[in-house]
mmCIF file of C-alpha atoms in Angstrom:
data_model
loop_
_atom_site.group_PDB
_atom_site.id
_atom_site.type_symbol
_atom_site.label_atom_id
_atom_site.label_comp_id
_atom_site.label_asym_id
_atom_site.label_seq_id
_atom_site.Cartn_x
_atom_site.Cartn_y
_atom_site.Cartn_z
ATOM 1 C CA MET A 16 2.892 -4.994 -10.431
ATOM 2 C CA LEU A 17 0.504 -2.522 -12.051
ATOM 3 C CA GLU A 18 -0.582 -5.191 -14.513
ATOM 4 C CA ILE A 19 -1.382 -7.610 -11.663
ATOM 5 C CA ILE A 20 -3.491 -4.937 -9.926
ATOM 6 C CA LYS A 21 -5.323 -4.217 -13.176
ATOM 7 C CA GLN A 22 -6.005 -7.929 -13.677
ATOM 8 C CA LEU A 23 -7.329 -8.265 -10.116
ATOM 9 C CA ALA A 24 -9.665 -5.327 -10.712
ATOM 10 C CA LEU A 25 -10.895 -6.890 -13.961
ATOM 11 C CA ASP A 26 -11.438 -10.243 -12.225
ATOM 12 C CA ALA A 27 -13.455 -8.510 -9.510
ATOM 13 C CA ALA A 28 -15.635 -6.748 -12.065
ATOM 14 C CA GLU A 29 -16.214 -9.808 -14.267
ATOM 15 C CA THR A 30 -16.481 -12.757 -11.922
ATOM 16 C CA GLY A 31 -16.679 -11.249 -8.494
ATOM 17 C CA ALA A 32 -14.026 -11.111 -5.854
ATOM 18 C CA ASP A 33 -14.179 -11.537 -2.133
ATOM 19 C CA PHE A 34 -13.421 -8.754 0.295
ATOM 20 C CA CYS A 35 -11.785 -9.957 3.487
ATOM 21 C CA ILE A 36 -10.005 -8.716 6.588
ATOM 22 C CA GLY A 37 -6.726 -10.100 7.854
ATOM 23 C CA THR A 38 -4.138 -9.465 10.540
ATOM 24 C CA VAL A 39 -0.404 -9.179 9.962
ATOM 25 C CA THR A 40 1.293 -12.036 11.833
ATOM 26 C CA ALA A 41 4.845 -11.497 10.495
ATOM 27 C CA ALA A 42 6.525 -8.526 8.819
ATOM 28 C CA GLU A 43 9.671 -10.079 7.305
ATOM 29 C CA PRO A 44 8.691 -12.047 5.323
ATOM 30 C CA LEU A 45 5.143 -10.725 5.269
ATOM 31 C CA CYS A 46 2.407 -13.074 6.453
ATOM 32 C CA ILE A 47 -1.278 -12.213 6.910
ATOM 33 C CA ARG A 48 -3.874 -14.406 8.667
ATOM 34 C CA LEU A 49 -7.419 -14.067 7.390
ATOM 35 C CA GLU A 50 -10.335 -14.064 9.832
ATOM 36 C CA GLU A 51 -11.213 -17.629 8.806
ATOM 37 C CA GLY A 52 -7.680 -18.751 9.750
ATOM 38 C CA LEU A 53 -5.958 -19.039 6.357
ATOM 39 C CA GLU A 54 -2.325 -17.823 6.428
ATOM 40 C CA LEU A 55 -1.203 -15.881 3.333
ATOM 41 C CA THR A 56 2.489 -15.520 2.539
ATOM 42 C CA GLU A 57 4.215 -13.068 0.206
ATOM 43 C CA PRO A 58 3.864 -15.073 -3.028
ATOM 44 C CA PHE A 59 0.058 -14.763 -2.727
ATOM 45 C CA LEU A 60 0.001 -11.054 -1.839
ATOM 46 C CA VAL A 61 -0.035 -8.040 -4.147
ATOM 47 C CA LEU A 62 0.843 -4.900 -2.203
ATOM 48 C CA THR A 63 -0.235 -1.331 -2.937
ATOM 49 C CA GLU A 64 1.801 1.781 -2.111
ATOM 50 C CA ALA A 65 -0.445 2.260 0.921
ATOM 51 C CA VAL A 66 1.371 -0.605 2.674
ATOM 52 C CA LEU A 67 4.913 -0.186 1.338
ATOM 53 C CA ASP A 68 7.856 1.993 2.268
ATOM 54 C CA TRP A 69 8.607 4.361 -0.565
ATOM 55 C CA GLU A 70 10.618 7.438 -1.319
ATOM 56 C CA GLU A 71 9.438 10.568 -3.070
ATOM 57 C CA THR A 72 11.587 13.357 -4.451
ATOM 58 C CA GLY A 73 10.446 16.574 -6.021
ATOM 59 C CA ARG A 74 10.501 20.318 -6.142
ATOM 60 C CA ILE A 75 8.465 22.835 -4.218
ATOM 61 C CA ARG A 76 8.020 26.466 -5.159
ATOM 62 C CA THR A 77 8.065 29.073 -2.429
ATOM 63 C CA TRP A 78 7.651 32.797 -2.544
ATOM 64 C CA THR A 79 8.642 35.554 -0.143
ATOM 65 C CA ASP A 80 8.342 39.335 -0.320
ATOM 66 C CA THR A 81 12.095 39.771 -0.048
ATOM 67 C CA GLU A 82 13.327 36.933 -2.291
ATOM 68 C CA GLY A 83 10.468 36.375 -4.748
ATOM 69 C CA ASP A 84 10.045 32.939 -6.333
ATOM 70 C CA ARG A 85 12.389 30.183 -5.278
ATOM 71 C CA TRP A 86 12.488 26.457 -5.989
ATOM 72 C CA SER A 87 13.605 24.015 -3.325
ATOM 73 C CA TYR A 88 14.164 20.300 -3.674
ATOM 74 C CA TYR A 89 12.895 17.771 -1.169
ATOM 75 C CA ARG A 90 13.230 14.069 -0.415
ATOM 76 C CA MET A 91 10.513 12.388 1.621
ATOM 77 C CA ILE A 92 10.588 8.821 2.873
ATOM 78 C CA ARG A 93 7.227 7.238 3.710
ATOM 79 C CA ASP A 94 7.457 4.507 6.341
ATOM 80 C CA ARG A 95 4.275 2.587 5.512
ATOM 81 C CA LYS A 96 5.456 -1.027 5.760
ATOM 82 C CA LEU A 97 2.995 -3.288 7.564
ATOM 83 C CA LYS A 98 3.667 -4.171 11.192
ATOM 84 C CA ILE A 99 2.675 -7.190 13.254
ATOM 85 C CA GLY A 100 -0.830 -6.868 14.667
ATOM 86 C CA GLU A 101 -2.175 -4.417 12.081
ATOM 87 C CA ALA A 102 -5.504 -5.239 10.442
ATOM 88 C CA VAL A 103 -5.675 -4.997 6.658
ATOM 89 C CA ALA A 104 -8.376 -5.110 3.999
ATOM 90 C CA LEU A 105 -7.801 -7.545 1.149
ATOM 91 C CA LEU A 106 -9.503 -8.320 -2.128
ATOM 92 C CA ARG A 107 -9.301 -11.952 -3.242
ATOM 93 C CA ALA A 108 -9.152 -12.562 -6.962
ATOM 94 C CA ALA A 109 -11.373 -15.193 -8.528
ATOM 95 C CA GLY A 110 -9.719 -18.550 -7.943
ATOM 96 C CA GLY A 111 -8.208 -17.400 -4.669
ATOM 97 C CA GLN A 112 -4.572 -17.476 -5.770
ATOM 98 C CA GLN A 113 -3.842 -13.746 -5.395
ATOM 99 C CA TYR A 114 -4.894 -11.238 -2.758
ATOM 100 C CA LEU A 115 -4.612 -7.491 -3.233
ATOM 101 C CA VAL A 116 -3.776 -5.772 0.070
ATOM 102 C CA LEU A 117 -5.825 -2.577 -0.146
ATOM 103 C CA GLY A 118 -4.663 -0.932 3.072
ATOM 104 C CA ARG A 119 -4.971 -0.767 6.825
ATOM 105 C CA VAL A 120 -8.326 -0.903 8.591
ATOM 106 C CA ARG A 121 -9.485 -0.202 12.113
ATOM 107 C CA LYS A 122 -11.397 -3.028 13.677
ATOM 108 C CA GLU A 123 -14.163 -1.766 15.924
ATOM 109 C CA GLY A 124 -15.174 -3.658 19.010
#
C-alpha cells in the first residue's frame, strides 16, 4: 500500500491530480460518492491510516518517587473506520483510476 501512496504522490507532483470531496454512502464494502455524483468502490480507493481501524502496542515509561522508573505495556485500538454520511477528502491520481482517501473533512454550510 505504501508504494501505491508514493506513486499517487508522484503522479500529483508530475502531472497534477484532482482534489475532491466525497461522502461515504456504504461502510461494508466501502463506497464513496463524489460531489459530481460518481460512486467509488473499494477497488478504486487507497486508504490511509486516518480512515482505518488499527491497533498499536508499545511501552510507556513512568516514574514515581516511591517506585522510581517503571515500564508498562499498553495496547490501544483506534476505531477510525469510515461511517455512512461522513465527508472525506480525496486525491485523484492522473487517469482517474485510483483515489487516495486523505481523511475526514467538515463541510461548512
